[in-house]
PDB file of C-alpha atoms and ligand atoms in Angstrom:
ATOM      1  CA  UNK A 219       0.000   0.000   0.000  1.00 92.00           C
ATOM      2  CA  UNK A 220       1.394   3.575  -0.689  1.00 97.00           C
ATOM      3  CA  UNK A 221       1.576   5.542   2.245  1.00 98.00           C
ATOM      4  CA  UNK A 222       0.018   7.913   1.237  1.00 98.00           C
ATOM      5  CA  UNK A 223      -3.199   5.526   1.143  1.00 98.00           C
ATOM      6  CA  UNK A 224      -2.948   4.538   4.826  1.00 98.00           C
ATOM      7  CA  UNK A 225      -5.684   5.452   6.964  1.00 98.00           C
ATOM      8  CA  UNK A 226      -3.546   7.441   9.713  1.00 98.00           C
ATOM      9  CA  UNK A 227      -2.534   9.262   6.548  1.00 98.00           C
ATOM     10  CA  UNK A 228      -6.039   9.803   5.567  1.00 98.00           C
ATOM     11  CA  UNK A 229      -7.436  10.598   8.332  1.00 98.00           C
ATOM     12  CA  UNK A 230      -4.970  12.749   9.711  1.00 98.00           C
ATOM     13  CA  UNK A 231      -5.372  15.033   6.401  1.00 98.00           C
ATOM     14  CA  UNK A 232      -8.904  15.228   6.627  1.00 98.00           C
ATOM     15  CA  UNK A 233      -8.662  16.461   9.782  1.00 98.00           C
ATOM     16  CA  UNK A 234      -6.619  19.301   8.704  1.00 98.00           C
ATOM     17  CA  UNK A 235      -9.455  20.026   5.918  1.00 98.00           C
ATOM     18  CA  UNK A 236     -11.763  19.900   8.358  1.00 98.00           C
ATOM     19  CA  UNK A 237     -10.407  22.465  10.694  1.00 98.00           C
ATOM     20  CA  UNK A 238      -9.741  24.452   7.409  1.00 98.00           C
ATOM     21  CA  UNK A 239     -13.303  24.674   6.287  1.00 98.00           C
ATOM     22  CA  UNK A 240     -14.417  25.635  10.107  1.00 98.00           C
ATOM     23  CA  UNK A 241     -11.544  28.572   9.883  1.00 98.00           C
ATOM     24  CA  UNK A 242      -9.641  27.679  12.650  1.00 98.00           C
ATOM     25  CA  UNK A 243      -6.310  27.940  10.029  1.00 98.00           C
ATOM     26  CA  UNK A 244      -5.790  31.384   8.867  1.00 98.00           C
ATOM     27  CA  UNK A 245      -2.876  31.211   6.394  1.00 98.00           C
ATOM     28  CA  UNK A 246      -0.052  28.877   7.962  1.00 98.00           C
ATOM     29  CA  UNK A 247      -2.387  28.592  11.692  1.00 98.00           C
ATOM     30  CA  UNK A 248      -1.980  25.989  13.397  1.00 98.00           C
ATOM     31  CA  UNK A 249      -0.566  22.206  13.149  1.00 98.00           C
ATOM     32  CA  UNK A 250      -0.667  18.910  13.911  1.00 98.00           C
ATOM     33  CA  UNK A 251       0.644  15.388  14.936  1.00 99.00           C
ATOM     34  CA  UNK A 252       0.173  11.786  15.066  1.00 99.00           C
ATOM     35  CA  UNK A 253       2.151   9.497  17.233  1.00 99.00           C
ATOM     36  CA  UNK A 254       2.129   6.131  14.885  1.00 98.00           C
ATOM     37  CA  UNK A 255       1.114   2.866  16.251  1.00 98.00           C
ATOM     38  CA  UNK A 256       4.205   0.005  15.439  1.00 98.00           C
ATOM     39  CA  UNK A 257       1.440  -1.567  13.023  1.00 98.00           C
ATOM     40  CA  UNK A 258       1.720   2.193  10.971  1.00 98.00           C
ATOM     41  CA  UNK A 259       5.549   2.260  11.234  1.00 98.00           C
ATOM     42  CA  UNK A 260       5.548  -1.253   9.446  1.00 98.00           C
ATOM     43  CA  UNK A 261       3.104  -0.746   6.786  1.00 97.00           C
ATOM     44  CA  UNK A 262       4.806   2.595   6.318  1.00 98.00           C
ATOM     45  CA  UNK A 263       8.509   1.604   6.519  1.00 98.00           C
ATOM     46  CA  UNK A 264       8.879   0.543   2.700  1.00 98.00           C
ATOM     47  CA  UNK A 265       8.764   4.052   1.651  1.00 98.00           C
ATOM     48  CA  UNK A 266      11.054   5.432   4.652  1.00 98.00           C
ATOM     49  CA  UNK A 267      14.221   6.967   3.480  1.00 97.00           C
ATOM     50  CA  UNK A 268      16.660   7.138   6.129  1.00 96.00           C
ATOM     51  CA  UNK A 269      19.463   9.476   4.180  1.00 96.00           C
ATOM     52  CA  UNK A 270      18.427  12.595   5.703  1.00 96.00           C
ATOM     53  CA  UNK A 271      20.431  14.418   8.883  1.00 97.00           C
ATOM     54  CA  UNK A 272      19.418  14.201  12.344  1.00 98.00           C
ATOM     55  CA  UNK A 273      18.501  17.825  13.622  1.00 98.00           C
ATOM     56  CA  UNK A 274      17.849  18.664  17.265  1.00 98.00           C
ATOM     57  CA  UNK A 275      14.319  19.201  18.491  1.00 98.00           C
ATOM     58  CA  UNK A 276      15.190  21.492  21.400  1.00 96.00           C
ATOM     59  CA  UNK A 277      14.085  19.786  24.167  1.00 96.00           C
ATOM     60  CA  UNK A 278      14.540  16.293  25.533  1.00 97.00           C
ATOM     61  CA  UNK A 279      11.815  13.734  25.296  1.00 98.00           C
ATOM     62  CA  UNK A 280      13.493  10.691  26.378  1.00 98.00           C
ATOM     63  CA  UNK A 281      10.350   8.475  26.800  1.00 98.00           C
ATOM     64  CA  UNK A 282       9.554   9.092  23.361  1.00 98.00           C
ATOM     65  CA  UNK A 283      12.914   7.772  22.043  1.00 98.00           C
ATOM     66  CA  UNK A 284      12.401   5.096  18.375  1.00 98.00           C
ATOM     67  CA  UNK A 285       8.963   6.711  18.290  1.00 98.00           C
ATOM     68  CA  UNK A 286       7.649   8.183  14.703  1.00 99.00           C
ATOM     69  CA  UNK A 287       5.292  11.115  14.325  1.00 99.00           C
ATOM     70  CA  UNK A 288       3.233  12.484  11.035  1.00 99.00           C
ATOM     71  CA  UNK A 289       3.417  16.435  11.530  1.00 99.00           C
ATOM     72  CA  UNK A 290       2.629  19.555   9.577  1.00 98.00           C
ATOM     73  CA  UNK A 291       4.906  21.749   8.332  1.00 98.00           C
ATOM     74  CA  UNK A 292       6.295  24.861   9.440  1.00 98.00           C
ATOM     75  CA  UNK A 293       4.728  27.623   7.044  1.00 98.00           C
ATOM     76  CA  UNK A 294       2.447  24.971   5.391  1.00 98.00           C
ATOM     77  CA  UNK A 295      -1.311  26.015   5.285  1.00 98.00           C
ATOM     78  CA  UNK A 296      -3.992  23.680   6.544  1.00 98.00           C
ATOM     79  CA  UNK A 297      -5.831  24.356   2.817  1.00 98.00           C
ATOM     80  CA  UNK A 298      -2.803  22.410   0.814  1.00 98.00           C
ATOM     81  CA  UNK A 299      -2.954  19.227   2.975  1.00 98.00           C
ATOM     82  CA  UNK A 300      -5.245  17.059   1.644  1.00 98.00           C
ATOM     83  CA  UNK A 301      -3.998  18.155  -1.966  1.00 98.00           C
ATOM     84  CA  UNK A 302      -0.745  18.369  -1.424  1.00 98.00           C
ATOM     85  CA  UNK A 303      -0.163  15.711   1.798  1.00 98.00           C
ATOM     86  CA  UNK A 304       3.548  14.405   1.069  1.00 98.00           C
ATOM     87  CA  UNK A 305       4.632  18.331   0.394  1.00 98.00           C
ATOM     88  CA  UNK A 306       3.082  20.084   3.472  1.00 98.00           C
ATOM     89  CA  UNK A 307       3.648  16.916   5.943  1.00 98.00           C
ATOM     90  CA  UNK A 308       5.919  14.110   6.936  1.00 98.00           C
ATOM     91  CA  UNK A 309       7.145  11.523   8.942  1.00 98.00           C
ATOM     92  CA  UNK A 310       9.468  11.899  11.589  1.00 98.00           C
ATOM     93  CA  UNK A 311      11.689   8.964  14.045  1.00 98.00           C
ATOM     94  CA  UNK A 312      13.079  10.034  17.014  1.00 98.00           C
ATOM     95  CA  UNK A 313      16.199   8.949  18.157  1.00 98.00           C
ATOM     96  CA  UNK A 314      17.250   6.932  20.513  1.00 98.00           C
ATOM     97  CA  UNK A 315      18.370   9.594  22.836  1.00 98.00           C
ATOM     98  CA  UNK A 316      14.888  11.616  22.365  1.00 98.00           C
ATOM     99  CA  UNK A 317      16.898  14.919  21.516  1.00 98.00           C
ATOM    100  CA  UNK A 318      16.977  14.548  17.720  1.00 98.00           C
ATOM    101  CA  UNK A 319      14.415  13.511  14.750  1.00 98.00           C
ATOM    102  CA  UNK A 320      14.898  12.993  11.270  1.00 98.00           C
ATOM    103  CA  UNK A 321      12.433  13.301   8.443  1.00 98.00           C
ATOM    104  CA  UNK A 322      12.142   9.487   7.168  1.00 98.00           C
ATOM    105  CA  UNK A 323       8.851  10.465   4.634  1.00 98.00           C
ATOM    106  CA  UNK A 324       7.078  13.296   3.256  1.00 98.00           C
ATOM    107  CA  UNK A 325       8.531  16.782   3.049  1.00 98.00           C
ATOM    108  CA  UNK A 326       9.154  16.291  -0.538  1.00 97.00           C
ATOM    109  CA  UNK A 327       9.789  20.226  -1.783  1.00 96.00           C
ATOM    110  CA  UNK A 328      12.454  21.171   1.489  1.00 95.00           C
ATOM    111  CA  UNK A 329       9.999  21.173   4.146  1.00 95.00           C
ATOM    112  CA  UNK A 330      10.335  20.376   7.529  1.00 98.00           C
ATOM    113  CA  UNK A 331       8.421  20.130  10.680  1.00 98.00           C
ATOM    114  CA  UNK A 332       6.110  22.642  12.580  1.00 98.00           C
ATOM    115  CA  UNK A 333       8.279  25.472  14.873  1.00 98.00           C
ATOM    116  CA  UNK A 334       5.627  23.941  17.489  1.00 98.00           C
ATOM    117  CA  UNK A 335       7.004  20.429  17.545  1.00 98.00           C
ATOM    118  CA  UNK A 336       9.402  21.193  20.823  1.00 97.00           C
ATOM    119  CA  UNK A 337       5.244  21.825  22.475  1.00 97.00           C
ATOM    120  CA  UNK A 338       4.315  18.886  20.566  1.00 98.00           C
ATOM    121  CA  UNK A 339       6.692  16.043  21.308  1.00 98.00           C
ATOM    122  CA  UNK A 340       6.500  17.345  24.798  1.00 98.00           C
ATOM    123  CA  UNK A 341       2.711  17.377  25.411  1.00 98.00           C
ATOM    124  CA  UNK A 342       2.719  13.927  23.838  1.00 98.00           C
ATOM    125  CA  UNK A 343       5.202  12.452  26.351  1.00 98.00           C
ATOM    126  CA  UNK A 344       2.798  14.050  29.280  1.00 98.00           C
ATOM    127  CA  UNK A 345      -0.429  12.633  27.508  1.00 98.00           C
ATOM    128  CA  UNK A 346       1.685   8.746  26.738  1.00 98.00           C
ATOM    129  CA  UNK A 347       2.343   8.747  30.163  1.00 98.00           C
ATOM    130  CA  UNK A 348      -0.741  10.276  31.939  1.00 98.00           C
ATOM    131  CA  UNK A 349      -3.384   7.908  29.210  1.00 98.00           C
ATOM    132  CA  UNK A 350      -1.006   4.507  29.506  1.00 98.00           C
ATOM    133  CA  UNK A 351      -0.152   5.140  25.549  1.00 98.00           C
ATOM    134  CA  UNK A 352      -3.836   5.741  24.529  1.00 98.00           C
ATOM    135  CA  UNK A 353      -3.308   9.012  23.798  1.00 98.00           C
ATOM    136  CA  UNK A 354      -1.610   9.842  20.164  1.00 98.00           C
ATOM    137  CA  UNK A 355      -2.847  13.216  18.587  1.00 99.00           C
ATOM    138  CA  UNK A 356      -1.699  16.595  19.672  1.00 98.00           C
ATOM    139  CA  UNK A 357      -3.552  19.377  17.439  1.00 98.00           C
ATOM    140  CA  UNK A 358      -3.275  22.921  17.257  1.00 98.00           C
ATOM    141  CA  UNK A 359      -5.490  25.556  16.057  1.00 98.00           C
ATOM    142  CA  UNK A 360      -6.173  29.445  16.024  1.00 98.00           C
ATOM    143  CA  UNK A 361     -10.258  29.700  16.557  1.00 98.00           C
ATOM    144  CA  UNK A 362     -11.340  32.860  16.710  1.00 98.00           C
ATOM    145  CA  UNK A 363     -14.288  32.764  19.711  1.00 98.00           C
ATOM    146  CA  UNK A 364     -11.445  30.874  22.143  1.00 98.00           C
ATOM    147  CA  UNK A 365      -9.340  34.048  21.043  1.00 98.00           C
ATOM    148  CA  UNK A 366     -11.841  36.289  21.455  1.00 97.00           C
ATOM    149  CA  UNK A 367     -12.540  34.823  24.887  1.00 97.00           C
ATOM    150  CA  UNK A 368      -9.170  35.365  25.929  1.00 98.00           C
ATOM    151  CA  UNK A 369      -8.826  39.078  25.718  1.00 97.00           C
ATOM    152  CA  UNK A 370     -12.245  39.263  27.855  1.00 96.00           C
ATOM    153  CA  UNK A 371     -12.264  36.821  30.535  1.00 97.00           C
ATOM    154  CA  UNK A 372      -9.017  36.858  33.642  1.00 97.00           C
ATOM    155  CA  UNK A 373      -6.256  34.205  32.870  1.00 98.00           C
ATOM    156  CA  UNK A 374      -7.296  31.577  34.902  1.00 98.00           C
ATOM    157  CA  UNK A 375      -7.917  27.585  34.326  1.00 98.00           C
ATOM    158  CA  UNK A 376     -11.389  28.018  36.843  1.00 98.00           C
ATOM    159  CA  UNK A 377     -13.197  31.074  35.218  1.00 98.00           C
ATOM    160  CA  UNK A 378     -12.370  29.396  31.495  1.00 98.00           C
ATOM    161  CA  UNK A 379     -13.473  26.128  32.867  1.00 98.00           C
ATOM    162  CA  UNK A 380     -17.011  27.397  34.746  1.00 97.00           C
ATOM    163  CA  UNK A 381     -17.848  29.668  31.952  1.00 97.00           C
ATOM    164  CA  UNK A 382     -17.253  26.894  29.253  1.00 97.00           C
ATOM    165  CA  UNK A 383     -19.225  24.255  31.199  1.00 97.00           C
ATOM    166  CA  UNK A 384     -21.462  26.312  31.737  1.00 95.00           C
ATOM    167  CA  UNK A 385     -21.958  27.670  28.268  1.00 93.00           C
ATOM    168  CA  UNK A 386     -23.352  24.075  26.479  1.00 90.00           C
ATOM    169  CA  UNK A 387     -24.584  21.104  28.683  1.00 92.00           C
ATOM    170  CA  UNK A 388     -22.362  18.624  26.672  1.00 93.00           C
ATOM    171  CA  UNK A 389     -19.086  20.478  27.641  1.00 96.00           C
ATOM    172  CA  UNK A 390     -18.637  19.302  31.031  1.00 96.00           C
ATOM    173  CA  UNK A 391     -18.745  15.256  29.909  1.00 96.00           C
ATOM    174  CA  UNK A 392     -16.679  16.347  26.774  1.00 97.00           C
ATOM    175  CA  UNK A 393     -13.750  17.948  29.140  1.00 98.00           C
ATOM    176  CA  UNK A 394     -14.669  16.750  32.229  1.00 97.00           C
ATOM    177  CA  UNK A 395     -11.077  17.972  33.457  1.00 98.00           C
ATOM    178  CA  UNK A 396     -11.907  21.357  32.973  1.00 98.00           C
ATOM    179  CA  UNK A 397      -9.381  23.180  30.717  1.00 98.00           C
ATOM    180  CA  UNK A 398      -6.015  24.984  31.298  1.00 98.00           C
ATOM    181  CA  UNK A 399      -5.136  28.655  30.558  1.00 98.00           C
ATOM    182  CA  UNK A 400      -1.724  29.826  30.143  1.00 98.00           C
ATOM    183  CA  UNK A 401      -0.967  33.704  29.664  1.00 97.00           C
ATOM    184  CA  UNK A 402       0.643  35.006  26.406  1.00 96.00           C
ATOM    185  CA  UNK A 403       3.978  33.394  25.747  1.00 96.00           C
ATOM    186  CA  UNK A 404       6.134  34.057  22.643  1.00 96.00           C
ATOM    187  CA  UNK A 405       5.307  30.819  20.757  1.00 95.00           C
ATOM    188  CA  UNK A 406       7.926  27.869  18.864  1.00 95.00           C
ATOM    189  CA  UNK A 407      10.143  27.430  21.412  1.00 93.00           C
ATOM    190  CA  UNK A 408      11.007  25.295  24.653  1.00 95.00           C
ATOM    191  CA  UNK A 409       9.722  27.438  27.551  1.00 96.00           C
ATOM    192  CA  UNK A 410       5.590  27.480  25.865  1.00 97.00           C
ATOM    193  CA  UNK A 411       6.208  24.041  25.382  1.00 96.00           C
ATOM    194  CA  UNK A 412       7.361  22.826  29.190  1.00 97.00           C
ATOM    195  CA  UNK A 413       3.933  25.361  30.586  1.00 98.00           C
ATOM    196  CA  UNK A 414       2.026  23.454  28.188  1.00 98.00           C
ATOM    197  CA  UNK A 415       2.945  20.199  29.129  1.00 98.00           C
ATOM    198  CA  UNK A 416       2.387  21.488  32.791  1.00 98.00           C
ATOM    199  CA  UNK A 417      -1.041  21.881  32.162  1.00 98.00           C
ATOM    200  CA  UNK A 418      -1.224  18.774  29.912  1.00 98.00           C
ATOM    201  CA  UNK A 419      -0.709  16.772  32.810  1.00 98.00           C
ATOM    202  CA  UNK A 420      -4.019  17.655  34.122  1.00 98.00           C
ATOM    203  CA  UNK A 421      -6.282  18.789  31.027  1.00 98.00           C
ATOM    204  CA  UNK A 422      -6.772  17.200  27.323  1.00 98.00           C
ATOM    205  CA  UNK A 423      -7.110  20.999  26.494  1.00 98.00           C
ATOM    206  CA  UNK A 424      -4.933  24.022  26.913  1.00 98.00           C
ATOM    207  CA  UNK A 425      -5.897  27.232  26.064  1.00 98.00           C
ATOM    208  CA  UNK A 426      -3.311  30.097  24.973  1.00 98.00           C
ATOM    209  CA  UNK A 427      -4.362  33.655  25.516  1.00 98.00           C
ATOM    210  CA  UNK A 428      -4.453  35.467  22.373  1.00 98.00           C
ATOM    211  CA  UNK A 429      -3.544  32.929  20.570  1.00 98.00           C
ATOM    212  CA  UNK A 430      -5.365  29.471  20.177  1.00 98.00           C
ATOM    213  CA  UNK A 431      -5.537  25.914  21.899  1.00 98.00           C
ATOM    214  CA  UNK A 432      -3.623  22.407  21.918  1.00 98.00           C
ATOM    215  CA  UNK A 433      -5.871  19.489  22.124  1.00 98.00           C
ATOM    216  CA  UNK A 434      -4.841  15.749  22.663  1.00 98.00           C
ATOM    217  CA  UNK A 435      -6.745  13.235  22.090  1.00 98.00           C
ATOM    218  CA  UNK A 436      -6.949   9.110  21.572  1.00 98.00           C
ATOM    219  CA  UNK A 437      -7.727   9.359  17.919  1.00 98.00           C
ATOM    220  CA  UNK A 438      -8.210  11.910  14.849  1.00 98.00           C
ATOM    221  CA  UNK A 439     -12.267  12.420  15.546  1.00 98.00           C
ATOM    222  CA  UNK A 440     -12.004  12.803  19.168  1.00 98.00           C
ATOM    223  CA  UNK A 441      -9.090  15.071  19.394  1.00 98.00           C
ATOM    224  CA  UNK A 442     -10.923  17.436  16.613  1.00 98.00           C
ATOM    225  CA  UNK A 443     -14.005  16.956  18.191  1.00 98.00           C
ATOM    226  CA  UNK A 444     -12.553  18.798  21.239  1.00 98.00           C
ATOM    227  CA  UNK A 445     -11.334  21.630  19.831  1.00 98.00           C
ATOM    228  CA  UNK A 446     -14.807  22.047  18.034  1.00 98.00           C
ATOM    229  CA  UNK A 447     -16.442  21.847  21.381  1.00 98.00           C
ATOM    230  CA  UNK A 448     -14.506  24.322  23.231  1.00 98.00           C
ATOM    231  CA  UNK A 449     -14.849  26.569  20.087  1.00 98.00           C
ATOM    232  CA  UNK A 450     -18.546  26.766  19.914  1.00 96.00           C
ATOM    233  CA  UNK A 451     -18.947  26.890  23.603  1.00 97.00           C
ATOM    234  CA  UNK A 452     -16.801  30.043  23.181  1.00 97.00           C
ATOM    235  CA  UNK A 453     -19.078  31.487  20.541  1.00 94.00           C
ATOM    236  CA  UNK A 454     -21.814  31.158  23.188  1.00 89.00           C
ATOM    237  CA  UNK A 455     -20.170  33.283  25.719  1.00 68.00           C
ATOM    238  CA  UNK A 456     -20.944  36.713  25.625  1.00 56.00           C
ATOM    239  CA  UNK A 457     -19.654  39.587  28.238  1.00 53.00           C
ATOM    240  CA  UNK A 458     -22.133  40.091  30.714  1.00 51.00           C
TER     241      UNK A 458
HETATM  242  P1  LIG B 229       3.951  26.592  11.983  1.00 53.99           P
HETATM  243  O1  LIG B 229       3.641  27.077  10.577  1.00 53.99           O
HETATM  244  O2  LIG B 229       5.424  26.590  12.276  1.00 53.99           O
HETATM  245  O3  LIG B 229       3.300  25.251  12.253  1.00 53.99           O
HETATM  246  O4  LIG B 229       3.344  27.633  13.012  1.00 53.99           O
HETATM  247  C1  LIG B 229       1.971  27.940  13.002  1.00 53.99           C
HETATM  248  C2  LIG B 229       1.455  28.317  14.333  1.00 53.99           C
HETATM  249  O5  LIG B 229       0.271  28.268  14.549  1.00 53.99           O
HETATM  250  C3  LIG B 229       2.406  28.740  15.385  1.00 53.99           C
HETATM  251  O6  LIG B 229       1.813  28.754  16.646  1.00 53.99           O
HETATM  252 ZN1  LIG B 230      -0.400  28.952  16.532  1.00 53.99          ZN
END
């Protein structure tokens, strides 16, 4: 089977068009990852090229050392992925110290992966840990109620949490853990990505002021289906 066929390779490109056509990816908004099962990595391994360098991530994530991940990106727009899949995205392995990846699919024009993957590799060592490996997609996106939200309501993980709950009876059995706020950080580097993780140990949703929010989830639907949820409970906020 190409890879390009696969299911995780499917459906993790339809989620990107999906959170395209809802507008939560503005221009190059946004990205996402996959943390492959060992039945992916084999049925993907005949088109893995090995030849390119190792690069440093810019963190350490130890626990996640042999472990491959589908990403987005950097500067790749949500609209191009399901066109243009093996351009925008790839496949990374990390190696066996967890400070390095190489690209081992995908990135076929020069790409490489999202400036969030230090956030990314992090919150999925949190969520490996904290769901006993259950947990596998880490997604970001920039929707513009949660954003909104965020310049109106104080910083804090109990007012987002009561006024969310509060704002659609679904919410609180959708993120029964309430979610986490952190205050505005200058994004793509180490420090957003050890707060995250912070928070990641207690929420499947963090929320970045001014910004946007990282989901993780168990699989493609759910993990969207988060971020959807938060979103329009958002839009039903107003500022009374
Ligand atoms: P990338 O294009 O590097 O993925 O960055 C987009 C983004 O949303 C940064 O927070
Ligand atoms: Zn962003």
């Amino acid at each position: 089977m190409k890879v390009l066929n696969a299911p995780f390779v499917q459906s993790f490109a339809k989620l990107c068009d999906d959170g395209w056509q809802l507008r939560f990816h503005e221009r190059n908004g946004g990205n996402l990852s996959y943390r492959l099962t060992d039945a992916d990595v084999e049925l993907a391994r005949h088109e893995f090229n090995t030849d390119r360098p190792w690069t440093e991530i810019g963190t350490d994530v130890p626990t996640l050392a042999g472990t491959y991940f589908m990403v987005t990106g950097t500067g790749q727009y949500f609209a191009n992925v399901l066109a243009k899949t093996m351009e925008t995205c790839g496949i990374i392995e990390i190696d066996e110290t967890g400070k390095r990846y190489r690209i081992v699919w995908g990135f076929t024009t020069g790409g490489r992966p999202t400036s969030e993957l230090p956030t990314h590799l992090m919150n999925h060592a949190v969520k490996m840990a904290a769901t006993n490996g259950a947990h596998r997609v880490i997604y970001h996106c920039h929707p513009v109620n949660v954003i909104a939200l965020s310049f109106i309501l104080p910083i804090s993980d109990a007012i987002f949490t009561k006024e969310l709950w509060e704002s659609m009876t679904e919410c609180p059995v959708v993120f029964p853990a309430g979610v986490g706020v952190l205050p505005w950080m200058v994004c793509g580097g180490r420090d957003i990505g050890v707060a995250t993780s912070e928070k990641m140990k207690k929420y499947d949703v963090v929320i970045w002021a001014h910004h946007g929010i990282f989901c993780s989830g168990s699989t493609f639907d759910e993990t969207f289906g988060l971020a959807h949820t938060v979103e329009k409970s958002a839009m039903g906020q107003d500022d009374d």
